[in-house]
PDB file of C-alpha atoms in Angstrom:
ATOM      1  CA  UNK F 954      12.335 -15.043  11.841  1.00  0.00           C
ATOM      2  CA  UNK F 955      15.110 -15.098  14.605  1.00  0.00           C
ATOM      3  CA  UNK F 956      17.702 -14.864  12.129  1.00  0.00           C
ATOM      4  CA  UNK F 957      16.143 -12.291  10.123  1.00  0.00           C
ATOM      5  CA  UNK F 958      17.386  -8.728   9.762  1.00  0.00           C
ATOM      6  CA  UNK F 959      13.704  -7.341  10.931  1.00  0.00           C
ATOM      7  CA  UNK F 960      11.245  -8.829  13.436  1.00  0.00           C
ATOM      8  CA  UNK F 961       7.494  -8.560  12.523  1.00  0.00           C
ATOM      9  CA  UNK F 962       6.884  -5.545  14.905  1.00  0.00           C
ATOM     10  CA  UNK F 963       9.856  -3.583  12.805  1.00  0.00           C
ATOM     11  CA  UNK F 964       8.578  -4.909   9.327  1.00  0.00           C
ATOM     12  CA  UNK F 965       5.263  -3.602  10.227  1.00  0.00           C
ATOM     13  CA  UNK F 966       6.606  -0.195  11.256  1.00  0.00           C
ATOM     14  CA  UNK F 967       8.667  -0.028   8.121  1.00  0.00           C
ATOM     15  CA  UNK F 968       5.711  -0.764   5.929  1.00  0.00           C
ATOM     16  CA  UNK F 969       3.461   1.797   7.969  1.00  0.00           C
ATOM     17  CA  UNK F 970       6.304   4.342   7.497  1.00  0.00           C
ATOM     18  CA  UNK F 971       6.047   4.007   3.731  1.00  0.00           C
ATOM     19  CA  UNK F 972       2.211   4.227   4.004  1.00  0.00           C
ATOM     20  CA  UNK F 973       2.807   7.417   5.860  1.00  0.00           C
ATOM     21  CA  UNK F 974       4.756   8.936   2.985  1.00  0.00           C
ATOM     22  CA  UNK F 975       2.425   7.886   0.461  1.00  0.00           C
ATOM     23  CA  UNK F 976      -0.414   9.493   2.431  1.00  0.00           C
ATOM     24  CA  UNK F 977       1.484  12.864   2.306  1.00  0.00           C
ATOM     25  CA  UNK F 978       1.790  12.303  -1.251  1.00  0.00           C
ATOM     26  CA  UNK F 979      -1.764  12.190  -1.871  1.00  0.00           C
ATOM     27  CA  UNK F 980      -2.534  15.242   0.471  1.00  0.00           C
ATOM     28  CA  UNK F 981      -0.251  17.195  -1.710  1.00  0.00           C
ATOM     29  CA  UNK F 982      -2.139  16.836  -5.060  1.00  0.00           C
ATOM     30  CA  UNK F 983      -4.926  19.245  -5.998  1.00  0.00           C
ATOM     31  CA  UNK F 984      -8.174  17.501  -6.024  1.00  0.00           C
ATOM     32  CA  UNK F 985      -8.708  17.798  -9.624  1.00  0.00           C
ATOM     33  CA  UNK F 986      -5.211  16.467 -10.602  1.00  0.00           C
ATOM     34  CA  UNK F 987      -5.511  13.701  -8.089  1.00  0.00           C
ATOM     35  CA  UNK F 988      -8.264  12.122 -10.395  1.00  0.00           C
ATOM     36  CA  UNK F 989      -7.330  13.684 -13.897  1.00  0.00           C
ATOM     37  CA  UNK F 990      -3.481  14.255 -14.281  1.00  0.00           C
ATOM     38  CA  UNK F 991      -1.531  11.668 -16.145  1.00  0.00           C
ATOM     39  CA  UNK F 992       1.806  11.472 -18.233  1.00  0.00           C
ATOM     40  CA  UNK F 993       2.639   9.133 -20.821  1.00  0.00           C
ATOM     41  CA  UNK F 994      -0.541   6.922 -20.678  1.00  0.00           C
ATOM     42  CA  UNK F 995      -0.220   6.184 -16.879  1.00  0.00           C
ATOM     43  CA  UNK F 996      -3.268   6.182 -14.898  1.00  0.00           C
ATOM     44  CA  UNK F 997      -4.185   9.258 -12.620  1.00  0.00           C
ATOM     45  CA  UNK F 998      -2.556   8.615  -8.959  1.00  0.00           C
ATOM     46  CA  UNK F 999      -6.322   8.284  -7.597  1.00  0.00           C
ATOM     47  CA  UNK F1000      -6.304   4.969  -9.568  1.00  0.00           C
ATOM     48  CA  UNK F1001      -2.797   3.807  -8.577  1.00  0.00           C
ATOM     49  CA  UNK F1002      -4.068   4.544  -4.818  1.00  0.00           C
ATOM     50  CA  UNK F1003      -7.233   2.583  -5.260  1.00  0.00           C
ATOM     51  CA  UNK F1004      -5.151  -0.303  -6.398  1.00  0.00           C
ATOM     52  CA  UNK F1005      -2.948   0.043  -3.273  1.00  0.00           C
ATOM     53  CA  UNK F1006      -6.124   0.139  -1.350  1.00  0.00           C
ATOM     54  CA  UNK F1007      -7.543  -2.942  -2.732  1.00  0.00           C
ATOM     55  CA  UNK F1008      -4.234  -4.907  -2.269  1.00  0.00           C
ATOM     56  CA  UNK F1009      -2.593  -4.775   1.222  1.00  0.00           C
ATOM     57  CA  UNK F1010      -5.376  -4.621   3.770  1.00  0.00           C
ATOM     58  CA  UNK F1011      -7.368  -7.213   1.908  1.00  0.00           C
ATOM     59  CA  UNK F1012      -4.433  -9.259   1.057  1.00  0.00           C
ATOM     60  CA  UNK F1013      -3.739  -9.494   5.015  1.00  0.00           C
ATOM     61  CA  UNK F1014      -6.911 -10.169   6.099  1.00  0.00           C
ATOM     62  CA  UNK F1015      -6.966 -13.154   3.458  1.00  0.00           C
ATOM     63  CA  UNK F1016      -4.060 -14.570   4.698  1.00  0.00           C
ATOM     64  CA  UNK F1017      -5.277 -14.514   8.366  1.00  0.00           C
ATOM     65  CA  UNK F1018      -8.817 -15.799   7.585  1.00  0.00           C
ATOM     66  CA  UNK F1019      -7.497 -18.338   5.025  1.00  0.00           C
ATOM     67  CA  UNK F1020      -9.630 -17.103   2.113  1.00  0.00           C
ATOM     68  CA  UNK F1021      -9.042 -16.404  -1.489  1.00  0.00           C
ATOM     69  CA  UNK F1022     -11.265 -13.765  -3.135  1.00  0.00           C
ATOM     70  CA  UNK F1023     -10.077 -11.629  -6.382  1.00  0.00           C
ATOM     71  CA  UNK F1024      -8.970  -8.185  -5.384  1.00  0.00           C
ATOM     72  CA  UNK F1025     -11.202  -5.411  -6.201  1.00  0.00           C
ATOM     73  CA  UNK F1026     -10.305  -3.396  -9.397  1.00  0.00           C
ATOM     74  CA  UNK F1027     -11.731  -0.204  -8.452  1.00  0.00           C
ATOM     75  CA  UNK F1028     -13.177   1.096  -5.178  1.00  0.00           C
ATOM     76  CA  UNK F1029     -15.278   3.834  -6.701  1.00  0.00           C
ATOM     77  CA  UNK F1030     -13.507   6.662  -4.475  1.00  0.00           C
ATOM     78  CA  UNK F1031     -14.254   9.732  -6.057  1.00  0.00           C
ATOM     79  CA  UNK F1032     -12.921  12.434  -3.675  1.00  0.00           C
ATOM     80  CA  UNK F1033      -9.719  13.004  -1.985  1.00  0.00           C
ATOM     81  CA  UNK F1034     -11.356  13.111   1.308  1.00  0.00           C
ATOM     82  CA  UNK F1035     -12.916   9.599   0.389  1.00  0.00           C
ATOM     83  CA  UNK F1036      -9.472   8.347  -0.581  1.00  0.00           C
ATOM     84  CA  UNK F1037      -7.664   9.566   2.840  1.00  0.00           C
ATOM     85  CA  UNK F1038     -10.552   8.259   4.744  1.00  0.00           C
ATOM     86  CA  UNK F1039     -10.103   4.961   3.217  1.00  0.00           C
ATOM     87  CA  UNK F1040      -6.309   4.946   3.420  1.00  0.00           C
ATOM     88  CA  UNK F1041      -6.669   5.618   7.178  1.00  0.00           C
ATOM     89  CA  UNK F1042      -9.236   2.771   7.590  1.00  0.00           C
ATOM     90  CA  UNK F1043      -6.835   0.364   5.498  1.00  0.00           C
ATOM     91  CA  UNK F1044      -3.991   1.600   7.937  1.00  0.00           C
ATOM     92  CA  UNK F1045      -5.779  -0.006  10.718  1.00  0.00           C
ATOM     93  CA  UNK F1046      -6.795  -3.090   8.956  1.00  0.00           C
ATOM     94  CA  UNK F1047      -3.163  -3.538   8.013  1.00  0.00           C
ATOM     95  CA  UNK F1048      -2.161  -3.182  11.612  1.00  0.00           C
ATOM     96  CA  UNK F1049      -5.060  -5.585  13.083  1.00  0.00           C
ATOM     97  CA  UNK F1050      -4.340  -8.432  10.582  1.00  0.00           C
ATOM     98  CA  UNK F1051      -0.367  -8.277   9.994  1.00  0.00           C
ATOM     99  CA  UNK F1052      -0.220  -8.707  13.912  1.00  0.00           C
ATOM    100  CA  UNK F1053      -2.030 -11.938  13.507  1.00  0.00           C
ATOM    101  CA  UNK F1054       0.366 -13.519  11.194  1.00  0.00           C
ATOM    102  CA  UNK F1055       3.041 -15.249  13.402  1.00  0.00           C
ATOM    103  CA  UNK F1056       6.717 -14.873  12.022  1.00  0.00           C
ATOM    104  CA  UNK F1057       7.022 -18.601  11.684  1.00  0.00           C
ATOM    105  CA  UNK F1058       4.285 -18.565   9.242  1.00  0.00           C
ATOM    106  CA  UNK F1059       5.777 -15.824   6.957  1.00  0.00           C
ATOM    107  CA  UNK F1060       7.927 -18.768   4.951  1.00  0.00           C
ATOM    108  CA  UNK F1061       4.538 -20.532   4.359  1.00  0.00           C
ATOM    109  CA  UNK F1062       2.959 -20.440   0.878  1.00  0.00           C
ATOM    110  CA  UNK F1063      -0.571 -18.946   0.512  1.00  0.00           C
ATOM    111  CA  UNK F1064      -2.457 -18.244  -2.620  1.00  0.00           C
ATOM    112  CA  UNK F1065      -3.340 -14.903  -2.482  1.00  0.00           C
ATOM    113  CA  UNK F1066      -6.558 -13.537  -4.254  1.00  0.00           C
ATOM    114  CA  UNK F1067      -6.457 -17.286  -5.662  1.00  0.00           C
ATOM    115  CA  UNK F1068      -3.688 -16.180  -7.843  1.00  0.00           C
ATOM    116  CA  UNK F1069      -0.427 -15.796  -6.687  1.00  0.00           C
ATOM    117  CA  UNK F1070       0.871 -18.802  -4.602  1.00  0.00           C
ATOM    118  CA  UNK F1071       3.940 -17.365  -2.717  1.00  0.00           C
ATOM    119  CA  UNK F1072       5.438 -17.538   0.625  1.00  0.00           C
ATOM    120  CA  UNK F1073       3.611 -14.998   2.985  1.00  0.00           C
ATOM    121  CA  UNK F1074       6.590 -12.799   3.349  1.00  0.00           C
ATOM    122  CA  UNK F1075       6.919 -12.480  -0.214  1.00  0.00           C
ATOM    123  CA  UNK F1076       3.237 -11.109  -0.656  1.00  0.00           C
ATOM    124  CA  UNK F1077       4.005  -8.645   2.243  1.00  0.00           C
ATOM    125  CA  UNK F1078       7.204  -7.521   0.274  1.00  0.00           C
ATOM    126  CA  UNK F1079       5.100  -6.924  -2.796  1.00  0.00           C
ATOM    127  CA  UNK F1080       2.518  -4.803  -0.808  1.00  0.00           C
ATOM    128  CA  UNK F1081       5.391  -2.649   0.161  1.00  0.00           C
ATOM    129  CA  UNK F1082       7.241  -2.523  -3.025  1.00  0.00           C
ATOM    130  CA  UNK F1083       4.144  -2.120  -5.055  1.00  0.00           C
ATOM    131  CA  UNK F1084       3.357   1.079  -2.957  1.00  0.00           C
ATOM    132  CA  UNK F1085       6.884   2.386  -3.607  1.00  0.00           C
ATOM    133  CA  UNK F1086       6.635   2.179  -7.179  1.00  0.00           C
ATOM    134  CA  UNK F1087       3.127   3.909  -7.455  1.00  0.00           C
ATOM    135  CA  UNK F1088       4.383   6.448  -5.093  1.00  0.00           C
ATOM    136  CA  UNK F1089       7.401   7.127  -7.294  1.00  0.00           C
ATOM    137  CA  UNK F1090       4.758   7.637 -10.008  1.00  0.00           C
ATOM    138  CA  UNK F1091       2.826  10.067  -7.903  1.00  0.00           C
ATOM    139  CA  UNK F1092       6.285  11.807  -7.000  1.00  0.00           C
ATOM    140  CA  UNK F1093       6.855  12.385 -10.723  1.00  0.00           C
ATOM    141  CA  UNK F1094       3.329  13.673 -11.424  1.00  0.00           C
ATOM    142  CA  UNK F1095       3.805  16.228  -8.550  1.00  0.00           C
ATOM    143  CA  UNK F1096       7.045  17.485  -9.944  1.00  0.00           C
ATOM    144  CA  UNK F1097       5.456  17.621 -13.279  1.00  0.00           C
ATOM    145  CA  UNK F1098       2.855  19.747 -11.561  1.00  0.00           C
ATOM    146  CA  UNK F1099       5.201  22.052 -10.268  1.00  0.00           C
ATOM    147  CA  UNK F1100       4.529  20.726  -6.647  1.00  0.00           C
ATOM    148  CA  UNK F1101       7.410  19.539  -4.262  1.00  0.00           C
ATOM    149  CA  UNK F1102       6.913  15.860  -3.140  1.00  0.00           C
ATOM    150  CA  UNK F1103       7.367  14.794   0.484  1.00  0.00           C
ATOM    151  CA  UNK F1104      10.658  13.698   1.562  1.00  0.00           C
ATOM    152  CA  UNK F1105      10.609   9.837   1.060  1.00  0.00           C
ATOM    153  CA  UNK F1106      12.996   9.240   4.152  1.00  0.00           C
ATOM    154  CA  UNK F1107      10.493  11.046   6.647  1.00  0.00           C
ATOM    155  CA  UNK F1108       8.605   7.841   7.371  1.00  0.00           C
TER     156      UNK F1108
END
């Protein structure tokens, strides 16, 4: 990525910055609302977070280990404490596996979860963009609950 805007270390920091904001978002939720509150037929925020936990860390691990397993639909987390603990564990998994992907491999295709045959960099951007999308839903929930979301720029 010598011609790119970000080097891999900067991209990882950008990714982890978004994860820090999402973690702050999780922390803002009252326990009950994290698991039960919903608007317009959307899932509770806890289910969105479980999706994020089932995608990025496991996806990077598959890319590095060259395996193709379906992603888990649910992790069975039932408390905010469990979600935050799993979030922190996945943060370390992301750091570990992301650093094992050389920049020259980013354009190579990989069949993520045996379903999405895309360049690795596209999968990484999907992990980030999907998180931003769901965090925005979480922000909407927090606002509806009368709770100020964290500032998204404080990464």
